[in-house]
Amino acid sequence: ETGVTQTPRHLVMGMTNKKSLKCEQHLGHNAMYWYKQSAKKPLELMFVYNFKEQTENNSVPSRFSPECPNSSHLFLHLHTLQPEDSALYLCASSQNMGGNTEAFFGQGTRLTVV
Amino acid sequence: SQQGEEDPQALSIQEGENATMNCSYKTSINNLQWYRQNSGRGLVHLILIRSNEREKHSGRLRVTLDTSKKSSSLLITASRAADTASYFCATPSSAGGTSYGKLTFGQGTILTVHP
């Protein structure tokens, strides 16, 4: 248990569906992240939020839309996804964004787009 | 571009043996981190070594850092079947602006420990 909780753990959605991934941390961390992990590829950083403000959008298609209502919660809204978007989506948090402390990861959401 | 690159890509050993994984990186860093990931699950932080440290221990883990060679190694001693997982090194970006501090991960080493 890392203190970062992601729901759902598994999600199957059609290309025309709209769904949301949720991430929650109660570690008092100020920075939260979304990563995408595809088979045989390194973790890809998608979005970074620092004190609820988005500081990074790593050229992510607009069909992925993040939301950070407060420093403990992070969402990833999904709509009109493609099969190649199937992957493990990982949420992480860290005390700050400086990279001087470790990141705590959730268990991930395994997304399958059909 | 990828910052950390692990080597080997896969490692298969018997229980009780030691496992050594290497990581190389390209730019200057102020720390390097190692993570472990069990199949299909989240990453778990193992150890952080700062740029002014050469070696660090945590239980059966030993990490070394050679900033002159831009490389690090993770040694797991007396391995157990439960150590079977993927191991990643990660480095925070020292670039300025919004890239500062972002962790970049390598592709990882898949370790299999046979009972």
Short mmCIF file of C-alpha atoms in Angstrom, two decimals, chain A residues 2-113:
data_model
loop_
_atom_site.label_atom_id
_atom_site.label_comp_id
_atom_site.label_asym_id
_atom_site.label_seq_id
_atom_site.Cartn_x
_atom_site.Cartn_y
_atom_site.Cartn_z
CA THR A 2 1.70 3.17 -1.20
CA GLY A 3 -0.92 5.67 -0.12
CA VAL A 4 -1.96 6.35 -3.71
CA THR A 5 -5.22 4.75 -4.77
CA GLN A 6 -6.43 4.40 -8.32
CA THR A 7 -9.86 3.35 -9.50
CA PRO A 8 -10.96 1.43 -11.38
CA ARG A 9 -8.25 -1.23 -11.57
CA HIS A 10 -9.52 -2.48 -14.92
CA LEU A 11 -11.56 -0.73 -17.58
CA VAL A 12 -12.81 -1.87 -20.95
CA MET A 13 -14.35 0.82 -23.11
CA GLY A 14 -15.52 1.29 -26.65
CA MET A 15 -14.07 3.95 -28.87
CA THR A 16 -17.17 6.11 -28.52
CA ASN A 17 -17.42 5.88 -24.74
CA LYS A 18 -16.53 8.49 -22.15
CA LYS A 19 -14.96 7.32 -18.93
CA SER A 20 -12.82 8.73 -16.15
CA LEU A 21 -9.90 7.39 -14.15
CA LYS A 22 -9.55 8.52 -10.57
CA CYS A 23 -6.49 8.90 -8.38
CA GLU A 24 -6.41 9.83 -4.72
CA GLN A 25 -3.53 10.43 -2.32
CA HIS A 26 -3.59 11.35 1.33
CA LEU A 27 0.14 11.72 1.75
CA GLY A 28 0.06 15.49 1.80
CA HIS A 29 1.98 15.63 -1.45
CA ASN A 30 1.91 18.68 -3.66
CA ALA A 31 2.70 17.14 -7.03
CA MET A 32 0.67 14.55 -8.91
CA TYR A 33 1.35 12.83 -12.21
CA TRP A 34 -0.26 10.67 -14.88
CA TYR A 35 1.96 8.16 -16.65
CA LYS A 36 1.15 5.78 -19.50
CA GLN A 37 2.86 2.40 -19.66
CA SER A 38 2.57 0.49 -22.92
CA ALA A 39 4.12 -2.87 -23.64
CA LYS A 40 7.82 -2.72 -24.47
CA LYS A 41 8.01 1.06 -24.02
CA PRO A 42 9.34 3.19 -21.17
CA LEU A 43 6.91 4.95 -18.89
CA GLU A 44 5.60 8.04 -20.63
CA LEU A 45 4.86 11.09 -18.55
CA MET A 46 1.53 12.55 -19.63
CA PHE A 47 0.58 15.30 -17.20
CA VAL A 48 2.02 16.98 -14.14
CA TYR A 49 0.13 18.99 -11.56
CA ASN A 50 1.89 21.04 -8.89
CA PHE A 51 -0.28 22.63 -6.20
CA LYS A 52 -3.33 21.84 -8.38
CA GLU A 53 -1.91 23.72 -11.35
CA GLN A 54 -1.05 21.87 -14.52
CA THR A 55 2.62 22.40 -15.26
CA GLU A 56 3.14 19.86 -18.00
CA ASN A 57 1.20 18.49 -20.91
CA ASN A 58 3.58 16.19 -22.65
CA SER A 59 2.06 16.46 -26.13
CA VAL A 60 -0.85 14.32 -25.09
CA PRO A 61 -3.82 14.10 -27.51
CA SER A 62 -6.88 16.07 -26.48
CA ARG A 63 -8.90 12.86 -26.10
CA PHE A 64 -7.15 12.67 -22.70
CA SER A 65 -8.27 15.45 -20.39
CA PRO A 66 -6.87 15.76 -16.85
CA GLU A 67 -8.54 17.44 -13.93
CA CYS A 68 -7.12 18.25 -10.51
CA PRO A 69 -9.86 19.67 -8.25
CA ASN A 70 -7.62 19.68 -5.18
CA SER A 71 -4.17 18.54 -4.18
CA SER A 72 -5.41 15.10 -3.14
CA HIS A 73 -7.37 14.12 -6.22
CA LEU A 74 -6.50 13.73 -9.87
CA PHE A 75 -8.72 12.57 -12.70
CA LEU A 76 -8.09 11.55 -16.27
CA HIS A 77 -11.14 11.94 -18.47
CA LEU A 78 -11.20 9.76 -21.55
CA HIS A 79 -13.29 10.16 -24.68
CA THR A 80 -13.21 8.77 -28.21
CA LEU A 81 -10.09 6.73 -27.52
CA GLN A 82 -8.28 4.56 -30.02
CA PRO A 83 -7.22 0.92 -29.61
CA GLU A 84 -3.58 2.05 -29.38
CA ASP A 85 -4.50 3.91 -26.19
CA SER A 86 -4.85 0.55 -24.45
CA ALA A 87 -2.21 0.54 -21.72
CA LEU A 88 -1.61 0.66 -17.99
CA TYR A 89 -2.25 4.17 -16.69
CA LEU A 90 -0.36 5.02 -13.55
CA CYS A 91 -0.91 7.87 -11.16
CA ALA A 92 1.90 9.04 -8.91
CA SER A 93 2.51 11.73 -6.34
CA SER A 94 5.56 13.28 -4.74
CA GLN A 95 6.18 15.77 -1.97
CA ASN A 96 7.22 18.38 -4.46
CA MET A 97 8.06 18.63 -8.12
CA GLY A 98 11.78 19.06 -7.72
CA GLY A 99 12.59 15.38 -8.20
CA ASN A 100 14.55 15.26 -4.96
CA THR A 101 12.14 12.89 -3.31
CA GLU A 102 10.67 9.62 -4.37
CA ALA A 103 7.43 9.20 -6.26
CA PHE A 104 4.64 7.07 -4.87
CA PHE A 105 2.63 5.18 -7.45
CA GLY A 106 -0.88 3.79 -7.48
CA GLN A 107 -1.59 0.26 -8.65
CA GLY A 108 -2.66 1.51 -12.06
CA THR A 109 -5.71 1.18 -14.25
CA ARG A 110 -5.45 -1.42 -16.99
CA LEU A 111 -7.35 0.17 -19.89
CA THR A 112 -8.50 -1.78 -22.91
CA VAL A 113 -10.09 0.09 -25.80
#
